[in-house]
Amino acid sequence: MTVERVYRAADGRYERLEYRRAGDSGLDLPALSLGLWQKFGRDYPFGTQREILLHAFDLGITHFDNANRYGPPHRAAEQVFGQVLRTDLAPYRDELILTTKAGNPIGPSPYLKGGSRKSLLVSLERSLRDLGTDYVDIFYHHRPDPSTPLDETVGALVSAVQQGKALYVGISNYPTERAHEVAALLRAAGVPLLVHQPRYSIFDRTPETSGLLKLAAEDGFGLVAYSPLAQGLLTDKYLDGAIPAGARAAASAFLSPDQIDDVYRERATALNELARERGQSLAQLALQWVLRQPQVTTALIGASSTAQLDHNLAALDFPALTDEELTRIDHHGIHGTGQRV
Ligand SMILES: NC(=O)c1ccc[n+]([C@@H]2O[C@H](COP(=O)([O-])OP(=O)(O)OC[C@H]3O[C@@H](n4cnc5c(N)ncnc54)[C@H](OP(=O)(O)O)[C@@H]3O)[C@@H](O)[C@H]2O)c1
């Protein structure tokens, strides 16, 4: 079947973004990467999804983060990406870093969750079919599974690389000690841990307090910081108390209106004031803040429009945060703000 292509990637797309080395590896990732967790299911127009993906690539965002679970329904986001890869991005496959993950439950079957060899390798096979590619660049275990021997989970990740179905491996949501064990097992197997994907933002300080930032430097892996805008709480969209129609707090099960409370608003407003003094937006401040850590290879953002991508990319144009500004951010950026307890 011939595919008629109309998309041609922008010239000069590698001149805009900074590319940062992932840990001790040889792989560079863009400072901002795009995730397909929200707005890439069947509940959003395909035309907009395609436009966001292609615009991201035109801006130099080469790294697209997926998972078997993303939708709705589960698997839909990989199928959406697969469709765009087929019709538009296929000529650029060598320039893309595609990831997927398995291990978060996607159904009642015991083989659609956890960290078993069966769950991980069967899921990867299905992801490759949905994405329409022979290999992913990074294959992740999505979250720890204490009921499965770590050797088995790590062995499945190693097999994925040995079989040529993944170039690198990563883990996500692993506590620090467990991440260290994974790094040691993978190193011994000759497949070093490339990246760990934790949640990290001004309102979620776990990677700082858990020692994960320190461990990343010691064990030589990079951090892919997800939800750096706290799902939109670290933007100005919720500051006036109203929830815009279609915004995540109105439209998604993962952010609820009751998270937009007075305490949140007071802290976010103070941060917004600091951003305003710097001549930038709260979103731009929040992205710069995450990227100030050398262990953070990339800030993994979501976007519901191309305008959000343009706006967020401009974060990279501002001067570094000063010590005094970082102290002010610490004062208002209190861990747990806006999070469900
Ligand atoms: N490993 C894991 O367990 C895990 C968990 C969660 C996420 N992730 C990964 O991380 C990626 C990003 O997560 P996330 O979407 O929560 O990241 P985020 O960047 O914190 O939030 C993105 C959302 O904020 C809003 N937004 C973005 N820029 C904006 C702007 N300039 N002005 C106003 N609103 C703006 C948009 O939502 P609306 O416009 O819809 O309001 C957008 O979808 C996911 O896609 C996924 O790949 C991984």
PDB file of C-alpha atoms and ligand atoms in Angstrom, residues 35-37 39 65 70 101 142 172-173 197 226-232 235 237-238 246-248 283 300-304 308 311-312, ligand 1:
ATOM      1  CA  GLY A  35       4.130  12.496  26.593  1.00  0.00           C
ATOM      2  CA  LEU A  36       0.931  10.958  25.234  1.00  0.00           C
ATOM      3  CA  TRP A  37      -0.749  10.104  28.542  1.00  0.00           C
ATOM      4  CA  LYS A  39      -5.339  13.957  25.038  1.00  0.00           C
ATOM      5  CA  ASP A  65       6.778   9.017  25.621  1.00  0.00           C
ATOM      6  CA  TYR A  70      -2.326   5.475  27.644  1.00  0.00           C
ATOM      7  CA  LYS A 101       6.064   1.038  29.131  1.00  0.00           C
ATOM      8  CA  HIS A 142       6.098   1.280  34.487  1.00  0.00           C
ATOM      9  CA  SER A 172       9.456   4.420  36.398  1.00  0.00           C
ATOM     10  CA  ASN A 173       8.054   5.182  39.847  1.00  0.00           C
ATOM     11  CA  GLN A 197      11.069   8.309  35.168  1.00  0.00           C
ATOM     12  CA  TYR A 226       7.170  13.650  34.434  1.00  0.00           C
ATOM     13  CA  SER A 227       4.309  16.082  35.170  1.00  0.00           C
ATOM     14  CA  PRO A 228       6.731  19.010  35.672  1.00  0.00           C
ATOM     15  CA  LEU A 229       3.714  21.359  35.460  1.00  0.00           C
ATOM     16  CA  ALA A 230       1.836  19.270  38.056  1.00  0.00           C
ATOM     17  CA  GLN A 231      -0.716  18.479  35.321  1.00  0.00           C
ATOM     18  CA  GLY A 232      -1.357  22.176  34.713  1.00  0.00           C
ATOM     19  CA  THR A 235       0.375  27.299  35.003  1.00  0.00           C
ATOM     20  CA  LYS A 237      -4.981  28.669  34.146  1.00  0.00           C
ATOM     21  CA  TYR A 238      -6.524  27.884  37.550  1.00  0.00           C
ATOM     22  CA  GLY A 246     -11.863  21.279  28.617  1.00  0.00           C
ATOM     23  CA  ALA A 247      -8.917  21.819  30.994  1.00  0.00           C
ATOM     24  CA  ARG A 248      -7.606  18.702  32.690  1.00  0.00           C
ATOM     25  CA  ALA A 283       4.689  27.346  33.394  1.00  0.00           C
ATOM     26  CA  LEU A 300       8.384  15.339  30.123  1.00  0.00           C
ATOM     27  CA  ILE A 301       5.406  17.562  29.407  1.00  0.00           C
ATOM     28  CA  GLY A 302       1.890  17.037  28.117  1.00  0.00           C
ATOM     29  CA  ALA A 303       0.113  19.400  25.745  1.00  0.00           C
ATOM     30  CA  SER A 304      -3.417  19.858  24.481  1.00  0.00           C
ATOM     31  CA  GLN A 308       1.100  25.249  24.743  1.00  0.00           C
ATOM     32  CA  HIS A 311       4.774  28.699  25.079  1.00  0.00           C
ATOM     33  CA  ASN A 312       6.538  26.015  27.101  1.00  0.00           C
TER      34      ASN A 312
HETATM   35  N1  LIG B   1       5.542   7.111  34.373  1.00  0.00           N
HETATM   36  C1  LIG B   1       4.378   7.470  34.872  1.00  0.00           C
HETATM   37  O1  LIG B   1       3.797   6.808  35.745  1.00  0.00           O
HETATM   38  C2  LIG B   1       3.761   8.730  34.353  1.00  0.00           C
HETATM   39  C3  LIG B   1       2.671   9.337  35.027  1.00  0.00           C
HETATM   40  C4  LIG B   1       2.154  10.523  34.515  1.00  0.00           C
HETATM   41  C5  LIG B   1       2.722  11.090  33.371  1.00  0.00           C
HETATM   42  N2  LIG B   1       3.751  10.462  32.736  1.00  0.00           N
HETATM   43  C6  LIG B   1       4.334  10.998  31.490  1.00  0.00           C
HETATM   44  O2  LIG B   1       4.535  12.384  31.590  1.00  0.00           O
HETATM   45  C7  LIG B   1       3.854  13.045  30.539  1.00  0.00           C
HETATM   46  C8  LIG B   1       3.457  14.420  30.960  1.00  0.00           C
HETATM   47  O3  LIG B   1       2.592  14.360  32.084  1.00  0.00           O
HETATM   48  P1  LIG B   1       1.553  15.527  32.293  1.00  0.00           P
HETATM   49  O4  LIG B   1       0.694  15.646  31.093  1.00  0.00           O
HETATM   50  O5  LIG B   1       0.939  15.347  33.631  1.00  0.00           O
HETATM   51  O6  LIG B   1       2.565  16.791  32.317  1.00  0.00           O
HETATM   52  P2  LIG B   1       2.421  18.319  32.685  1.00  0.00           P
HETATM   53  O7  LIG B   1       3.326  19.008  31.725  1.00  0.00           O
HETATM   54  O8  LIG B   1       2.626  18.500  34.140  1.00  0.00           O
HETATM   55  O9  LIG B   1       0.899  18.721  32.369  1.00  0.00           O
HETATM   56  C9  LIG B   1       0.506  18.896  31.036  1.00  0.00           C
HETATM   57  C10 LIG B   1      -0.859  19.554  30.954  1.00  0.00           C
HETATM   58  O10 LIG B   1      -0.828  20.874  31.503  1.00  0.00           O
HETATM   59  C11 LIG B   1      -1.591  21.747  30.662  1.00  0.00           C
HETATM   60  N3  LIG B   1      -0.642  22.722  30.081  1.00  0.00           N
HETATM   61  C12 LIG B   1       0.554  22.487  29.498  1.00  0.00           C
HETATM   62  N4  LIG B   1       1.148  23.616  29.125  1.00  0.00           N
HETATM   63  C13 LIG B   1       0.309  24.612  29.466  1.00  0.00           C
HETATM   64  C14 LIG B   1       0.381  26.012  29.351  1.00  0.00           C
HETATM   65  N5  LIG B   1       1.437  26.631  28.801  1.00  0.00           N
HETATM   66  N6  LIG B   1      -0.665  26.766  29.821  1.00  0.00           N
HETATM   67  C15 LIG B   1      -1.724  26.166  30.385  1.00  0.00           C
HETATM   68  N7  LIG B   1      -1.857  24.818  30.525  1.00  0.00           N
HETATM   69  C16 LIG B   1      -0.837  24.048  30.073  1.00  0.00           C
HETATM   70  C17 LIG B   1      -2.248  20.872  29.602  1.00  0.00           C
HETATM   71  O11 LIG B   1      -3.472  20.371  30.113  1.00  0.00           O
HETATM   72  P3  LIG B   1      -4.921  20.892  29.687  1.00  0.00           P
HETATM   73  O12 LIG B   1      -4.745  21.936  28.602  1.00  0.00           O
HETATM   74  O13 LIG B   1      -5.629  19.688  29.221  1.00  0.00           O
HETATM   75  O14 LIG B   1      -5.491  21.459  30.955  1.00  0.00           O
HETATM   76  C18 LIG B   1      -1.270  19.726  29.512  1.00  0.00           C
HETATM   77  O15 LIG B   1      -1.829  18.554  28.971  1.00  0.00           O
HETATM   78  C19 LIG B   1       2.698  12.096  30.210  1.00  0.00           C
HETATM   79  O16 LIG B   1       2.134  12.313  28.936  1.00  0.00           O
HETATM   80  C20 LIG B   1       3.390  10.776  30.297  1.00  0.00           C
HETATM   81  O17 LIG B   1       4.155  10.551  29.137  1.00  0.00           O
HETATM   82  C21 LIG B   1       4.294   9.319  33.214  1.00  0.00           C
END
